[in-house]
PDB file of C-alpha atoms in Angstrom:
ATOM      1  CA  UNK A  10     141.422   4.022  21.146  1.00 90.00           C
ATOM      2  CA  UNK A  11     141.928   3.216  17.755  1.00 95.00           C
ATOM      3  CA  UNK A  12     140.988   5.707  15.095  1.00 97.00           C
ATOM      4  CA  UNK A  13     139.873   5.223  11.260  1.00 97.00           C
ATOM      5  CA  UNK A  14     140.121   8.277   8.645  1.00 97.00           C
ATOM      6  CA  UNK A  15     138.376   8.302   5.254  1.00 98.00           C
ATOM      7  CA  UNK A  16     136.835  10.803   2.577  1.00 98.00           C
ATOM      8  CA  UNK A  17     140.197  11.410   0.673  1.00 98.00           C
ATOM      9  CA  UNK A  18     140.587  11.740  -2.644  1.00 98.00           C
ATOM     10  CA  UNK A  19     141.304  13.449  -5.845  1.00 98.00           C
ATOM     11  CA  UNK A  20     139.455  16.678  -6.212  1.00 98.00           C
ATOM     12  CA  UNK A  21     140.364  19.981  -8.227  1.00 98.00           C
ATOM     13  CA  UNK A  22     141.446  23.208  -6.899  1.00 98.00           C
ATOM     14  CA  UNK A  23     137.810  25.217  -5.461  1.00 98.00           C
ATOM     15  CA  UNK A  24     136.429  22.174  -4.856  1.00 98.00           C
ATOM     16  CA  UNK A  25     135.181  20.183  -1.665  1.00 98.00           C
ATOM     17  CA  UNK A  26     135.983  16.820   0.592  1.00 98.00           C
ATOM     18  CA  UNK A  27     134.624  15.789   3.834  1.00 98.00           C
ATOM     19  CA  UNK A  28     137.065  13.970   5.741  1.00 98.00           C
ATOM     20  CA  UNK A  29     135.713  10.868   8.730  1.00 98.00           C
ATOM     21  CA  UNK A  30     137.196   9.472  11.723  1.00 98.00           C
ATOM     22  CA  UNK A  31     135.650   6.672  13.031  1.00 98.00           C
ATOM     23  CA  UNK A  32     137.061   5.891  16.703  1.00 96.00           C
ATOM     24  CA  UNK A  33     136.584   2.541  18.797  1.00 94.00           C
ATOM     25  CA  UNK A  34     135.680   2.168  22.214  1.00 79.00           C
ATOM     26  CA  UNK A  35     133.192   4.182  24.612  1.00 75.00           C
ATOM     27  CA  UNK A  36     135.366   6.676  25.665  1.00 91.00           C
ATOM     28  CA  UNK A  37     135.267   8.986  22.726  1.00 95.00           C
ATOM     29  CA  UNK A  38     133.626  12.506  24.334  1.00 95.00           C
ATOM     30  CA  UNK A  39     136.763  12.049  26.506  1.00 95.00           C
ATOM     31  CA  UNK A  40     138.972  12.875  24.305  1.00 96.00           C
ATOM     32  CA  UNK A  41     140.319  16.000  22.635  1.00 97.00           C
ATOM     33  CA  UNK A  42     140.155  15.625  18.677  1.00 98.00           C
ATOM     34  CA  UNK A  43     142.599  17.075  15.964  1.00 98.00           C
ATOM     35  CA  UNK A  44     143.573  17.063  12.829  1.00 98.00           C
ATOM     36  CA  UNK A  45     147.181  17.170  11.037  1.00 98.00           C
ATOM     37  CA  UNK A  46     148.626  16.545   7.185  1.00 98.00           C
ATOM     38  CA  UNK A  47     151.790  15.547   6.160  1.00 98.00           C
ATOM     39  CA  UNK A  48     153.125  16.611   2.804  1.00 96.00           C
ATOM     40  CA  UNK A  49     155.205  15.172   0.820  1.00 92.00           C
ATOM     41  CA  UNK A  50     158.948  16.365   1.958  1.00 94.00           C
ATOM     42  CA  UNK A  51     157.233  17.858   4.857  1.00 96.00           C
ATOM     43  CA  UNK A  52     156.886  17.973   8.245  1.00 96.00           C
ATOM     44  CA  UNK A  53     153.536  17.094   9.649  1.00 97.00           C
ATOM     45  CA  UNK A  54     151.387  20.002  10.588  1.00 98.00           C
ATOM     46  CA  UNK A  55     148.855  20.845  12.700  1.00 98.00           C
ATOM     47  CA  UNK A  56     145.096  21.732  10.979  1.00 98.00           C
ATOM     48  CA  UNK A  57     142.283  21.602  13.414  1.00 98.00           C
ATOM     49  CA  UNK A  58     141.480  20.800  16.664  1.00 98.00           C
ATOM     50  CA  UNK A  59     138.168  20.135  18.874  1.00 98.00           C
ATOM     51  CA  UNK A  60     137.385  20.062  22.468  1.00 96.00           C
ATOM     52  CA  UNK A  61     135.787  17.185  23.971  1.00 96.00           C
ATOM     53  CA  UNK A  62     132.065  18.946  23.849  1.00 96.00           C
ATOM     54  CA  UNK A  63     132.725  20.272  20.261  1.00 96.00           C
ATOM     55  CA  UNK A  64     131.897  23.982  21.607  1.00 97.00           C
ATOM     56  CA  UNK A  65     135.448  25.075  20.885  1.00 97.00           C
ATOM     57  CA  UNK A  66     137.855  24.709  17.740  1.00 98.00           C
ATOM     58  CA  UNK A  67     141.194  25.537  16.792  1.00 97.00           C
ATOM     59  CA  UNK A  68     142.401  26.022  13.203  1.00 98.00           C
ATOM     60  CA  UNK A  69     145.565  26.776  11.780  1.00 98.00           C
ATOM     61  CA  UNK A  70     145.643  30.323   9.740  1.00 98.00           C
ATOM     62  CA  UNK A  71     146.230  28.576   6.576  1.00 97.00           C
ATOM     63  CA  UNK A  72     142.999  26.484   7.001  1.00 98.00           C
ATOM     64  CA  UNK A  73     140.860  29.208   8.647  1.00 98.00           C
ATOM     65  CA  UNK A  74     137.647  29.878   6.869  1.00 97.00           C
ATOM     66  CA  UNK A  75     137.797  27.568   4.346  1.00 98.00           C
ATOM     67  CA  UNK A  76     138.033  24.538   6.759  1.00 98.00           C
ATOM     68  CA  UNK A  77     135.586  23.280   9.388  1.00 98.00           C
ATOM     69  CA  UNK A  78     136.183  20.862  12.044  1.00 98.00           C
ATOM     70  CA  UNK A  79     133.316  18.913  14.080  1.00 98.00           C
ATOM     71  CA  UNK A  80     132.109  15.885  15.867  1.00 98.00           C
ATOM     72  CA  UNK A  81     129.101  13.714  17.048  1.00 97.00           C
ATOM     73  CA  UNK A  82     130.094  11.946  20.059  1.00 96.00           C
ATOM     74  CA  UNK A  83     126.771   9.856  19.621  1.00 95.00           C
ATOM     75  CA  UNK A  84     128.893   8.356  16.313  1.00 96.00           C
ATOM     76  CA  UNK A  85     132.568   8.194  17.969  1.00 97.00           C
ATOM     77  CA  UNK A  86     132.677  10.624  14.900  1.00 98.00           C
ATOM     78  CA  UNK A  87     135.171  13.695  14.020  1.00 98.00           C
ATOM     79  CA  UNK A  88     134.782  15.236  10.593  1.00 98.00           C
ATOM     80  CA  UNK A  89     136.799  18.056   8.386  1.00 98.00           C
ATOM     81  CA  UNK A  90     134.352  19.668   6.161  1.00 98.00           C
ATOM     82  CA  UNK A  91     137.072  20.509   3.840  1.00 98.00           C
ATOM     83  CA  UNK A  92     136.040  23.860   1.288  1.00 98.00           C
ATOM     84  CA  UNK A  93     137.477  26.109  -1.029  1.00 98.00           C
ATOM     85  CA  UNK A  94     140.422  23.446  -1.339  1.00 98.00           C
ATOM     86  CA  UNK A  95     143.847  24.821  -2.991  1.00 98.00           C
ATOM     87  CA  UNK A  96     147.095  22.376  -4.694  1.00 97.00           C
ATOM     88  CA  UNK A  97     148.607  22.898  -1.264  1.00 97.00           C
ATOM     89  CA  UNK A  98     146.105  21.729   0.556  1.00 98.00           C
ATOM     90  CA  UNK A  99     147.175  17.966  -0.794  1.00 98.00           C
ATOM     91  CA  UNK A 100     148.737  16.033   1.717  1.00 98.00           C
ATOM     92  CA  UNK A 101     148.130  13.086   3.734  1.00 98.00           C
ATOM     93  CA  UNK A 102     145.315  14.027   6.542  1.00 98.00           C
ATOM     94  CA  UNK A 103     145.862  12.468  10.013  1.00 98.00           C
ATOM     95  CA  UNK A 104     143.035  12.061  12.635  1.00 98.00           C
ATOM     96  CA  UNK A 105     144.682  12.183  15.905  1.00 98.00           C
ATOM     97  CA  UNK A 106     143.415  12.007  19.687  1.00 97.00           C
ATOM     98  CA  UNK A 107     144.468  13.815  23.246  1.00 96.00           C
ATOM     99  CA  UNK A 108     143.528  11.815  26.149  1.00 93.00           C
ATOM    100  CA  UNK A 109     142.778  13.837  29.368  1.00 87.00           C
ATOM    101  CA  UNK A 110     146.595  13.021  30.910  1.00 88.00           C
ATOM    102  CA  UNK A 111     148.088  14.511  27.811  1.00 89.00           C
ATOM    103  CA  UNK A 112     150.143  17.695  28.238  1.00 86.00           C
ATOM    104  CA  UNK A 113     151.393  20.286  25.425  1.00 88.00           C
ATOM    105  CA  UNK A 114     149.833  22.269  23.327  1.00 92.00           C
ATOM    106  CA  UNK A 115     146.534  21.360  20.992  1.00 92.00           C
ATOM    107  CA  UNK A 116     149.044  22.492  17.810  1.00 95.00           C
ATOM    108  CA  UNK A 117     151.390  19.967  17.753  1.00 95.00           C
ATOM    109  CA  UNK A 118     151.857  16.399  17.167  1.00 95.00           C
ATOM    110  CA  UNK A 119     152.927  15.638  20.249  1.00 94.00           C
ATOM    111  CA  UNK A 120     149.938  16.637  21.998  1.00 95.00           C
ATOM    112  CA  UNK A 121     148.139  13.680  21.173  1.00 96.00           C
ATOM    113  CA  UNK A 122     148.230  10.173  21.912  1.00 95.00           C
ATOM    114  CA  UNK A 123     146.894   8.308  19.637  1.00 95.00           C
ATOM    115  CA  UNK A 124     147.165   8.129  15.447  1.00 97.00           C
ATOM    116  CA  UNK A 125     144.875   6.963  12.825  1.00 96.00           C
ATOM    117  CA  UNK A 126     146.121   5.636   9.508  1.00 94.00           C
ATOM    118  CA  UNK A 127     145.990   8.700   7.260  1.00 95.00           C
ATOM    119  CA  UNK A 128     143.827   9.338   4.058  1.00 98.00           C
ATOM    120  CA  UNK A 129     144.861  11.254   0.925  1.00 98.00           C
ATOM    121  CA  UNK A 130     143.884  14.475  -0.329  1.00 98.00           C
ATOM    122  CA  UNK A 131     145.046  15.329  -3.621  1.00 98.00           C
ATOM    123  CA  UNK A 132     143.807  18.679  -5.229  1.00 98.00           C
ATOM    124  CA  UNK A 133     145.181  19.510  -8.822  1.00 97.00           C
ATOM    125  CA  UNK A 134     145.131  23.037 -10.717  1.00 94.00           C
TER     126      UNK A 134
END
């Protein structure tokens, strides 16, 4: 599967993005979806995860109530409604995918199989 994020950008501290990922191929329902970011110095780190049905999500503490995570399998579609947005939040935001094979745990990087390109979020003060 390939997989295509957009909706960065440049927005200021309390404000709001809504991240895309567009994936190819027929197959996407079958796949658990997640999101990471990478800043800059950083290690990448885990932000959200959703199951293949979109009835369960994962977030990391740091993101919890301020981020939401969802999908539309009808689209090959996996969002992050991105609110309440803080300087740390900036980072590069990675759409990633876990086929059903995959082992390991939803919260790290090397749960998942398959990497889009990354899209920037950069929130200033």
């Amino acid at each position: 599967v390939q997989l295509q994020a957009s909706g960065g950008g440049l927005v200021q501290a309390g404000g709001s993005l809504r991240l895309s990922c567009s994936a190819s191929g027929r197959t996407f329902s079958s796949y658990v979806m997640g999101w990471f970011r990478q800043a800059p110095g950083k290690e990448r780190e885990f932000v959200a995860a959703i199951s293949r049905s979109g009835g369960t999500t994962y977030y990391a503490d740091s993101v919890e109530g301020r981020f939401t995570i969802s999908r539309d399998n009808t689209k090959n579609t996996v969002y992050l409604q991105l609110n309440s947005l803080k300087p740390e939040d900036t980072a590069v935001y990675y759409c990633a995918a876990r086929s059903l094979s995959r082992s390991g745990s939803y919260y790290r990087a090397s749960g998942y199989d398959y990497w889009g390109q990354g899209t920037l979020v950069t929130v200033s003060s």
